[in-house]
PDB file of C-alpha atoms in Angstrom:
ATOM      1  CA  UNK P   1     111.008  93.523  97.922  1.00  0.00           C
ATOM      2  CA  UNK P   2     110.215  96.948  96.504  1.00  0.00           C
ATOM      3  CA  UNK P   3     106.524  96.064  96.117  1.00  0.00           C
ATOM      4  CA  UNK P   4     106.344  95.012  99.774  1.00  0.00           C
ATOM      5  CA  UNK P   5     108.120  98.137 100.976  1.00  0.00           C
ATOM      6  CA  UNK P   6     105.843 100.305  98.856  1.00  0.00           C
ATOM      7  CA  UNK P   7     102.788  98.742 100.516  1.00  0.00           C
ATOM      8  CA  UNK P   8     103.949  98.507 104.128  1.00  0.00           C
ATOM      9  CA  UNK P   9     107.386 100.092 104.458  1.00  0.00           C
ATOM     10  CA  UNK P  10     106.518 102.839 106.944  1.00  0.00           C
ATOM     11  CA  UNK P  11     107.391 102.063 110.562  1.00  0.00           C
ATOM     12  CA  UNK P  12     103.854 102.691 111.846  1.00  0.00           C
ATOM     13  CA  UNK P  13     102.430 100.394 109.171  1.00  0.00           C
ATOM     14  CA  UNK P  14     104.713  97.541 110.167  1.00  0.00           C
ATOM     15  CA  UNK P  15     103.844  98.002 113.835  1.00  0.00           C
ATOM     16  CA  UNK P  16     100.130  98.096 112.969  1.00  0.00           C
ATOM     17  CA  UNK P  17     100.469  94.863 110.975  1.00  0.00           C
ATOM     18  CA  UNK P  18     102.349  93.259 113.866  1.00  0.00           C
ATOM     19  CA  UNK P  19      99.539  94.192 116.242  1.00  0.00           C
ATOM     20  CA  UNK P  20      96.864  93.023 113.793  1.00  0.00           C
ATOM     21  CA  UNK P  21      98.666  89.674 113.593  1.00  0.00           C
ATOM     22  CA  UNK P  22      98.442  89.576 117.406  1.00  0.00           C
ATOM     23  CA  UNK P  23      94.672  90.104 117.218  1.00  0.00           C
ATOM     24  CA  UNK P  24      94.268  93.867 117.613  1.00  0.00           C
ATOM     25  CA  UNK P  25      91.238  94.979 115.591  1.00  0.00           C
ATOM     26  CA  UNK P  26      90.002  98.354 116.735  1.00  0.00           C
ATOM     27  CA  UNK P  27      91.458 101.793 116.100  1.00  0.00           C
ATOM     28  CA  UNK P  28      91.503 102.766 119.779  1.00  0.00           C
ATOM     29  CA  UNK P  29      93.376  99.556 120.630  1.00  0.00           C
ATOM     30  CA  UNK P  30      95.999 100.202 117.934  1.00  0.00           C
ATOM     31  CA  UNK P  31      96.336 103.753 119.221  1.00  0.00           C
ATOM     32  CA  UNK P  32      96.740 102.677 122.851  1.00  0.00           C
ATOM     33  CA  UNK P  33      99.298  99.947 122.069  1.00  0.00           C
ATOM     34  CA  UNK P  34     101.360 102.033 119.651  1.00  0.00           C
ATOM     35  CA  UNK P  35     101.112 105.444 121.306  1.00  0.00           C
ATOM     36  CA  UNK P  36     100.513 106.948 117.878  1.00  0.00           C
ATOM     37  CA  UNK P  37      98.636 110.150 117.041  1.00  0.00           C
ATOM     38  CA  UNK P  38      95.129 109.420 115.779  1.00  0.00           C
ATOM     39  CA  UNK P  39      95.653 111.222 112.467  1.00  0.00           C
ATOM     40  CA  UNK P  40      98.848 109.256 111.707  1.00  0.00           C
ATOM     41  CA  UNK P  41      97.165 105.984 112.649  1.00  0.00           C
ATOM     42  CA  UNK P  42      94.187 106.835 110.450  1.00  0.00           C
ATOM     43  CA  UNK P  43      96.495 107.502 107.474  1.00  0.00           C
ATOM     44  CA  UNK P  44      98.381 104.229 108.021  1.00  0.00           C
ATOM     45  CA  UNK P  45      95.213 102.144 108.366  1.00  0.00           C
ATOM     46  CA  UNK P  46      93.708 103.736 105.234  1.00  0.00           C
ATOM     47  CA  UNK P  47      96.911 102.954 103.308  1.00  0.00           C
ATOM     48  CA  UNK P  48      96.894  99.328 104.512  1.00  0.00           C
ATOM     49  CA  UNK P  49      93.234  99.005 103.475  1.00  0.00           C
ATOM     50  CA  UNK P  50      93.956 100.530 100.035  1.00  0.00           C
ATOM     51  CA  UNK P  51      96.877  98.090  99.599  1.00  0.00           C
ATOM     52  CA  UNK P  52      94.615  95.143 100.458  1.00  0.00           C
ATOM     53  CA  UNK P  53      96.548  94.235 103.627  1.00  0.00           C
ATOM     54  CA  UNK P  54      93.605  95.036 105.923  1.00  0.00           C
ATOM     55  CA  UNK P  55      89.874  95.303 105.337  1.00  0.00           C
ATOM     56  CA  UNK P  56      87.329  97.320 107.273  1.00  0.00           C
ATOM     57  CA  UNK P  57      84.527  95.416 109.011  1.00  0.00           C
ATOM     58  CA  UNK P  58      81.610  97.208 110.651  1.00  0.00           C
ATOM     59  CA  UNK P  59      80.879  95.969 114.163  1.00  0.00           C
ATOM     60  CA  UNK P  60      78.420  98.683 115.268  1.00  0.00           C
ATOM     61  CA  UNK P  61      75.924 100.711 113.253  1.00  0.00           C
ATOM     62  CA  UNK P  62      75.063 103.622 115.585  1.00  0.00           C
ATOM     63  CA  UNK P  63      77.406 105.231 115.971  1.00  0.00           C
ATOM     64  CA  UNK P  64      79.160 103.570 113.069  1.00  0.00           C
ATOM     65  CA  UNK P  65      82.263 101.732 114.247  1.00  0.00           C
ATOM     66  CA  UNK P  66      84.668  99.587 112.268  1.00  0.00           C
ATOM     67  CA  UNK P  67      87.485  97.218 113.036  1.00  0.00           C
ATOM     68  CA  UNK P  68      90.428  96.289 110.860  1.00  0.00           C
ATOM     69  CA  UNK P  69      90.854  92.668 109.863  1.00  0.00           C
ATOM     70  CA  UNK P  70      93.856  91.163 108.107  1.00  0.00           C
ATOM     71  CA  UNK P  71      93.260  89.871 104.605  1.00  0.00           C
ATOM     72  CA  UNK P  72      95.068  86.837 103.190  1.00  0.00           C
ATOM     73  CA  UNK P  73      97.592  89.316 101.776  1.00  0.00           C
ATOM     74  CA  UNK P  74      98.099  90.739 105.262  1.00  0.00           C
ATOM     75  CA  UNK P  75      98.413  87.326 106.924  1.00  0.00           C
ATOM     76  CA  UNK P  76     101.082  86.445 104.353  1.00  0.00           C
ATOM     77  CA  UNK P  77     103.255  89.144 105.947  1.00  0.00           C
ATOM     78  CA  UNK P  78     103.610  87.046 109.118  1.00  0.00           C
ATOM     79  CA  UNK P  79     106.957  85.465 108.109  1.00  0.00           C
ATOM     80  CA  UNK P  80     108.394  88.931 107.481  1.00  0.00           C
ATOM     81  CA  UNK P  81     107.199  90.276 110.835  1.00  0.00           C
ATOM     82  CA  UNK P  82     108.365  87.099 112.618  1.00  0.00           C
ATOM     83  CA  UNK P  83     111.823  87.434 111.084  1.00  0.00           C
ATOM     84  CA  UNK P  84     111.961  91.112 112.072  1.00  0.00           C
ATOM     85  CA  UNK P  85     111.030  90.202 115.655  1.00  0.00           C
ATOM     86  CA  UNK P  86     113.771  87.554 115.624  1.00  0.00           C
ATOM     87  CA  UNK P  87     116.311  90.059 114.276  1.00  0.00           C
ATOM     88  CA  UNK P  88     115.269  92.691 116.833  1.00  0.00           C
ATOM     89  CA  UNK P  89     115.647  90.190 119.649  1.00  0.00           C
ATOM     90  CA  UNK P  90     119.168  89.447 118.535  1.00  0.00           C
ATOM     91  CA  UNK P  91     120.445  92.897 117.543  1.00  0.00           C
ATOM     92  CA  UNK P  92     118.253  95.589 119.066  1.00  0.00           C
ATOM     93  CA  UNK P  93     116.468  96.993 122.076  1.00  0.00           C
ATOM     94  CA  UNK P  94     113.502  99.314 122.318  1.00  0.00           C
ATOM     95  CA  UNK P  95     113.551 102.643 124.182  1.00  0.00           C
ATOM     96  CA  UNK P  96     113.104 100.795 127.474  1.00  0.00           C
ATOM     97  CA  UNK P  97     115.940  98.368 126.747  1.00  0.00           C
ATOM     98  CA  UNK P  98     113.558  95.491 126.066  1.00  0.00           C
ATOM     99  CA  UNK P  99     113.351  92.975 123.245  1.00  0.00           C
ATOM    100  CA  UNK P 100     110.581  90.642 122.099  1.00  0.00           C
ATOM    101  CA  UNK P 101     110.501  87.030 121.015  1.00  0.00           C
ATOM    102  CA  UNK P 102     107.992  84.577 119.659  1.00  0.00           C
ATOM    103  CA  UNK P 103     106.969  81.550 121.710  1.00  0.00           C
ATOM    104  CA  UNK P 104     104.563  78.648 121.340  1.00  0.00           C
ATOM    105  CA  UNK P 105     101.597  79.371 123.647  1.00  0.00           C
ATOM    106  CA  UNK P 106     101.013  75.749 124.659  1.00  0.00           C
ATOM    107  CA  UNK P 107     104.584  75.150 125.885  1.00  0.00           C
ATOM    108  CA  UNK P 108     106.177  78.592 126.230  1.00  0.00           C
ATOM    109  CA  UNK P 109     109.076  77.309 124.135  1.00  0.00           C
ATOM    110  CA  UNK P 110     110.797  80.080 122.197  1.00  0.00           C
ATOM    111  CA  UNK P 111     110.150  79.878 118.455  1.00  0.00           C
ATOM    112  CA  UNK P 112     113.110  80.736 116.246  1.00  0.00           C
ATOM    113  CA  UNK P 113     112.044  82.241 112.943  1.00  0.00           C
ATOM    114  CA  UNK P 114     113.805  80.969 109.842  1.00  0.00           C
ATOM    115  CA  UNK P 115     113.042  81.210 106.162  1.00  0.00           C
ATOM    116  CA  UNK P 116     112.364  77.697 104.885  1.00  0.00           C
ATOM    117  CA  UNK P 117     111.482  76.475 101.407  1.00  0.00           C
ATOM    118  CA  UNK P 118     107.899  75.226 101.542  1.00  0.00           C
ATOM    119  CA  UNK P 119     108.460  72.411  99.066  1.00  0.00           C
ATOM    120  CA  UNK P 120     111.805  70.992 100.202  1.00  0.00           C
ATOM    121  CA  UNK P 121     111.993  72.118 103.833  1.00  0.00           C
ATOM    122  CA  UNK P 122     115.484  73.534 103.213  1.00  0.00           C
ATOM    123  CA  UNK P 123     116.519  76.568 105.215  1.00  0.00           C
ATOM    124  CA  UNK P 124     116.980  79.491 102.864  1.00  0.00           C
ATOM    125  CA  UNK P 125     120.008  81.652 103.516  1.00  0.00           C
ATOM    126  CA  UNK P 126     121.879  84.219 101.504  1.00  0.00           C
ATOM    127  CA  UNK P 127     124.369  81.714 100.095  1.00  0.00           C
ATOM    128  CA  UNK P 128     121.738  79.225  98.913  1.00  0.00           C
ATOM    129  CA  UNK P 129     119.489  81.307  96.646  1.00  0.00           C
ATOM    130  CA  UNK P 130     119.450  83.634  93.639  1.00  0.00           C
ATOM    131  CA  UNK P 131     117.106  86.521  93.015  1.00  0.00           C
ATOM    132  CA  UNK P 132     115.275  85.837  89.741  1.00  0.00           C
ATOM    133  CA  UNK P 133     113.299  88.135  87.476  1.00  0.00           C
ATOM    134  CA  UNK P 134     109.698  86.874  87.693  1.00  0.00           C
ATOM    135  CA  UNK P 135     108.857  87.271  83.998  1.00  0.00           C
ATOM    136  CA  UNK P 136     112.095  85.970  82.486  1.00  0.00           C
ATOM    137  CA  UNK P 137     113.424  83.612  85.151  1.00  0.00           C
ATOM    138  CA  UNK P 138     116.855  85.188  84.680  1.00  0.00           C
ATOM    139  CA  UNK P 139     119.036  86.105  87.676  1.00  0.00           C
ATOM    140  CA  UNK P 140     118.848  89.732  88.714  1.00  0.00           C
ATOM    141  CA  UNK P 141     122.244  91.323  88.382  1.00  0.00           C
ATOM    142  CA  UNK P 142     123.440  93.674  91.097  1.00  0.00           C
ATOM    143  CA  UNK P 143     123.414  97.277  90.053  1.00  0.00           C
ATOM    144  CA  UNK P 144     126.083  99.791  90.800  1.00  0.00           C
ATOM    145  CA  UNK P 145     125.561 103.491  90.638  1.00  0.00           C
ATOM    146  CA  UNK P 146     128.286 105.757  89.480  1.00  0.00           C
ATOM    147  CA  UNK P 147     128.907 108.849  91.487  1.00  0.00           C
ATOM    148  CA  UNK P 148     128.659 111.977  89.434  1.00  0.00           C
TER     149      UNK P 148
END
């Protein structure tokens, strides 16, 4: 969780990843869709490239122009973004009072994002899993901080 947040935890980064998952490739298109200042967008895209979430691909030599393409690491963020869209549709509204949802393009049927175990097909919820330390396989114990 911490590793993911370190790589993509800034709001603009998550929105940029969402748009990249939707097929946005070019800086000007990200900027238009997000309404973000060019310098902020540039910082976010550079960070996502350095984290291996996006890669730069040249599409024009003169003047030099690049587009941003999701890597496998970036595409693996889709379940996280899908779940966030699902949560936002249930609990939130944007500044215009709107929400978003995922739908299957061939039927228009709303897709409901769930976390499912790939091997067993079981829905994963808070009561059905433990958080394990990767190296040791031991359960991670909750930490409490003492107030000083």
